């Protein structure tokens, strides 16, 4: 099966300026990721993984270079266009969950659908179904502080997937979890993405996680050091 490129980066560079100092976080990165692919970005702390992921998700702008997602140049979009693009196409899972503490699990998950003009009842039904799918059907009214780390990450996975985005990005989604919960959360993310034929890009510094991917991109000092295909998973 011939798969189309969904995410394409051309010579993406990101330089942060701290006073007089220049930090080259991304050094002319070019890559492409196909529709339905599952890619792991693996590298040591400070190598530029989060910066790269944030660029692809339209959360940050490159200093120069092109970021093309499904034929759209997202580096040319203004904030409003980007926000709309993200709402329709992208789900994001953060290491620290980033749930809103005053909202229940159900409200956290349904919130992202508000901007799509879906009526409240429908939103709550979708959020409830998604929370049931991640095994939290009995925690709908719980607030983040009333749940374990693993449960909070399940809520944020439900939030990322509820709108059925084309792409799900996850930045060290298991970084704050124990080993057992890590495997459960990884199985959940990958099986949901596979079921919905979504493209998945996960950042990790955990070599245990990387083999879940079809391809592993090794990141070092703002560059792609090498790309390794995972034969076991290369069955798409
Ligand atoms: P990783 O996710 O691999 O740990 P990051 O992408 O967060 O790495 O950071 C890459 C480099 O860019 C690091 O040297 C970091 O200190 C720097 N950096 C990241 N974000 C900023 C920022 N907002 N301002 C200045 N420097 C930053
Ligand atoms: Mg990071």
Coordinates of C-alpha atoms and ligand atoms in Angstrom, one line a residue:
X1 CA 0.0 0.0 0.0
X2 CA 1.3 3.4 -1.0
X3 CA 0.9 5.8 1.8
X4 CA 0.8 9.6 1.4
X5 CA 3.0 12.0 3.4
X6 CA 0.9 13.8 6.0
X7 CA 3.6 15.8 7.8
X8 CA 6.5 17.3 5.9
X9 CA 9.2 19.5 7.3
X10 CA 11.7 21.3 5.0
X11 CA 14.8 22.7 6.6
X12 CA 13.1 23.8 9.8
X13 CA 15.3 25.9 12.1
X14 CA 14.5 27.2 15.5
X15 CA 16.7 29.6 17.3
X16 CA 16.0 30.9 20.7
X17 CA 17.6 34.2 21.8
X18 CA 18.4 34.5 25.5
X19 CA 20.0 38.0 25.8
X20 CA 23.1 37.8 23.8
X21 CA 23.1 34.1 23.5
X22 CA 21.7 32.1 20.6
X23 CA 20.4 28.6 21.2
X24 CA 19.9 26.6 18.1
X25 CA 17.2 24.2 19.2
X26 CA 16.5 22.8 15.7
X27 CA 19.2 22.8 13.1
X28 CA 17.6 22.6 9.6
X29 CA 15.5 19.5 10.2
X30 CA 13.8 17.9 7.1
X31 CA 11.6 14.9 7.5
X32 CA 8.3 13.3 6.4
X33 CA 5.8 11.2 8.2
X34 CA 3.1 9.2 6.4
X35 CA -0.6 9.1 7.1
X36 CA -1.3 6.4 9.7
X37 CA 2.3 6.1 10.7
X38 CA 3.5 5.9 14.4
X39 CA 6.8 7.7 14.9
X40 CA 8.8 8.0 18.1
X41 CA 11.2 10.9 18.6
X42 CA 13.9 9.6 20.9
X43 CA 16.8 11.6 22.4
X44 CA 18.4 13.0 25.5
X45 CA 17.0 15.9 27.5
X46 CA 17.6 19.2 25.8
X47 CA 18.1 17.7 22.3
X48 CA 15.1 19.5 20.8
X49 CA 12.4 16.9 20.9
X50 CA 9.7 19.1 22.5
X51 CA 10.6 22.0 20.2
X52 CA 10.3 19.7 17.2
X53 CA 6.9 18.4 18.3
X54 CA 5.6 21.8 19.1
X55 CA 6.5 23.0 15.6
X56 CA 4.6 20.1 14.0
X57 CA 1.6 20.8 16.2
X58 CA 1.6 24.5 15.4
X59 CA 2.2 25.5 19.0
X60 CA 5.4 27.3 18.1
X61 CA 6.7 29.0 14.9
X62 CA 9.9 28.1 13.2
X63 CA 12.7 30.7 12.8
X64 CA 12.7 29.6 9.2
X65 CA 11.8 26.6 7.1
X66 CA 8.5 25.0 6.0
X67 CA 6.0 22.8 7.9
X68 CA 3.4 21.3 5.7
X69 CA 0.6 19.2 7.1
X70 CA -1.8 17.7 4.6
X71 CA -0.7 20.2 1.9
X72 CA -1.2 23.2 4.3
X73 CA 1.7 25.4 5.1
X74 CA 1.2 25.9 8.8
X75 CA 4.2 28.2 9.2
X76 CA 2.3 30.8 7.2
X77 CA -0.8 30.7 9.3
X78 CA -1.7 33.5 11.8
X79 CA -2.7 32.6 15.4
X80 CA -6.4 32.5 14.6
X81 CA -5.9 30.2 11.6
X82 CA -3.5 28.0 13.6
X83 CA -5.9 27.7 16.5
X84 CA -8.7 26.6 14.2
X85 CA -6.4 24.2 12.4
X86 CA -5.3 22.6 15.7
X87 CA -8.9 22.2 16.9
X88 CA -9.9 20.4 13.7
X89 CA -6.8 18.3 13.1
X90 CA -4.6 17.8 16.1
X91 CA -4.8 16.2 19.5
X92 CA -2.0 16.7 22.1
X93 CA -1.0 14.8 25.2
X94 CA 1.3 16.5 27.6
X95 CA 3.7 14.9 30.2
X96 CA 2.1 16.9 33.0
X97 CA -1.5 16.2 31.8
X98 CA -2.4 19.9 31.6
X99 CA -6.0 19.3 32.8
X100 CA -8.0 22.2 34.1
X101 CA -8.1 21.6 37.9
X102 CA -11.5 23.1 38.5
X103 CA -13.3 21.0 35.9
X104 CA -14.5 17.4 36.1
X105 CA -13.1 14.7 33.8
X106 CA -16.2 15.0 31.7
X107 CA -15.9 18.8 31.4
X108 CA -12.2 18.6 30.6
X109 CA -12.8 16.2 27.7
X110 CA -15.9 18.0 26.3
X111 CA -14.3 21.4 26.5
X112 CA -12.2 21.0 23.4
X113 CA -15.4 20.3 21.4
X114 CA -17.0 23.6 22.4
X115 CA -15.2 25.6 19.6
X116 CA -16.5 23.2 17.0
X117 CA -20.1 24.4 17.5
X118 CA -21.3 20.9 18.7
X119 CA -24.3 21.2 21.0
X120 CA -23.7 20.6 24.7
X121 CA -25.6 17.4 25.0
X122 CA -23.8 15.9 22.0
X123 CA -20.4 17.1 23.5
X124 CA -21.2 15.4 26.8
X125 CA -22.2 12.2 25.1
X126 CA -19.0 12.1 23.0
X127 CA -16.9 12.9 26.1
X128 CA -18.6 10.2 28.2
X129 CA -18.1 7.6 25.5
X130 CA -14.5 8.5 25.2
X131 CA -13.9 8.4 29.0
X132 CA -15.6 4.9 29.0
X133 CA -13.2 3.9 26.2
X134 CA -10.2 4.8 28.3
X135 CA -11.7 2.9 31.3
X136 CA -12.9 5.9 33.3
X137 CA -16.7 5.4 33.0
X138 CA -16.9 5.6 36.7
X139 CA -14.8 8.7 37.1
X140 CA -16.8 11.2 35.0
X141 CA -17.5 13.7 37.9
X142 CA -14.0 13.5 39.4
X143 CA -11.7 16.4 39.3
X144 CA -8.0 16.0 38.4
X145 CA -6.9 16.2 42.1
X146 CA -9.3 13.3 42.9
X147 CA -7.6 11.0 40.4
X148 CA -4.2 9.2 40.2
X149 CA -1.6 10.2 37.7
X150 CA -2.5 7.3 35.4
X151 CA -6.1 8.3 35.5
X152 CA -5.4 11.9 34.8
X153 CA -3.3 10.9 31.8
X154 CA -6.2 8.7 30.6
X155 CA -8.5 11.8 30.8
X156 CA -6.0 13.8 28.8
X157 CA -5.8 11.0 26.3
X158 CA -9.6 11.0 26.0
X159 CA -9.4 14.8 25.5
X160 CA -6.8 14.4 22.7
X161 CA -8.8 11.7 20.9
X162 CA -12.4 12.9 21.4
X163 CA -12.6 15.1 18.3
X164 CA -11.1 12.2 16.2
X165 CA -8.1 14.4 15.1
X166 CA -6.0 13.4 12.1
X167 CA -2.8 13.5 14.1
X168 CA -2.1 12.9 17.8
X169 CA 1.1 14.3 19.3
X170 CA 2.3 13.2 22.7
X171 CA 5.3 14.8 24.6
X172 CA 6.7 12.3 27.1
X173 CA 3.1 11.1 28.0
X174 CA 4.4 8.6 30.4
X175 CA 7.2 10.7 32.0
X176 CA 5.3 11.1 35.2
X177 CA 4.0 7.5 35.5
X178 CA 5.3 4.3 37.0
X179 CA 6.4 1.4 34.8
X180 CA 3.1 -0.6 34.9
X181 CA 1.0 2.5 34.2
X182 CA 3.4 3.5 31.5
X183 CA 2.7 0.3 29.6
X184 CA -1.0 0.6 30.0
X185 CA -1.0 4.2 28.8
X186 CA 1.2 3.4 25.8
X187 CA -1.1 0.4 24.9
X188 CA -4.1 2.7 25.1
X189 CA -2.6 5.5 23.0
X190 CA -1.3 3.2 20.3
X191 CA -4.4 1.0 20.1
X192 CA -6.7 4.1 19.9
X193 CA -4.6 5.6 17.1
X194 CA -4.5 2.3 15.2
X195 CA -8.2 1.8 15.5
X196 CA -9.0 5.3 14.1
X197 CA -6.1 5.2 11.5
X198 CA -4.6 8.2 13.1
X199 CA -1.0 9.4 12.7
X200 CA 0.9 9.3 16.0
X201 CA 4.1 11.2 17.0
X202 CA 5.4 10.5 20.5
X203 CA 8.4 12.1 22.1
X204 CA 10.2 10.1 24.7
X205 CA 13.6 9.7 26.3
X206 CA 12.6 6.2 27.4
X207 CA 14.2 3.5 25.2
X208 CA 11.4 1.1 26.4
X209 CA 8.8 3.2 24.7
X210 CA 10.5 3.6 21.4
X211 CA 9.9 0.1 20.1
X212 CA 6.2 0.8 20.0
X213 CA 6.8 2.9 16.9
X214 CA 7.0 2.0 13.2
X215 CA 10.0 4.3 13.0
X216 CA 12.3 5.8 15.6
X217 CA 13.9 9.2 14.9
X218 CA 17.0 9.7 17.0
X219 CA 17.3 13.4 17.9
X220 CA 20.6 14.9 19.0
X221 CA 21.7 18.5 19.3
X222 CA 18.7 19.8 17.3
X223 CA 19.3 17.3 14.4
X224 CA 18.1 13.9 13.3
X225 CA 21.0 11.6 14.0
X226 CA 19.4 8.6 12.4
X227 CA 16.1 7.0 11.5
X228 CA 15.5 3.3 12.4
X229 CA 12.7 1.3 11.0
X230 CA 11.0 -1.1 13.3
X231 CA 10.7 -4.4 11.4
X232 CA 8.3 -5.9 14.0
X233 CA 5.8 -3.0 13.5
X234 CA 6.5 -2.2 9.9
X235 CA 3.2 -3.9 8.8
X236 CA 1.1 -0.9 7.8
Ligands
LIG1 P1 13.9 18.3 24.8 O1 12.4 18.3 24.7 O2 14.6 17.3 23.9 O3 14.4 18.1 26.2 P2 13.7 21.1 24.1 O4 13.1 21.1 22.8 O5 12.8 21.4 25.2 O6 14.5 19.7 24.4 O7 14.9 22.1 24.1 C1 15.9 22.2 23.2 C2 16.9 23.3 23.5 O8 16.2 24.6 23.3 C3 17.4 23.3 24.9 O9 18.7 23.7 24.9 C4 16.5 24.3 25.6 O10 17.1 24.8 26.7 C5 16.2 25.3 24.6 N1 14.9 25.9 24.7 C6 13.7 25.3 24.6 N2 12.6 26.1 24.8 C7 13.2 27.4 25.0 C8 12.7 28.7 25.2 N3 11.4 28.9 25.2 N4 13.6 29.7 25.3 C9 14.9 29.5 25.2 N5 15.5 28.3 25.0 C10 14.6 27.2 24.9
LIG2 MG1 11.0 18.0 26.1

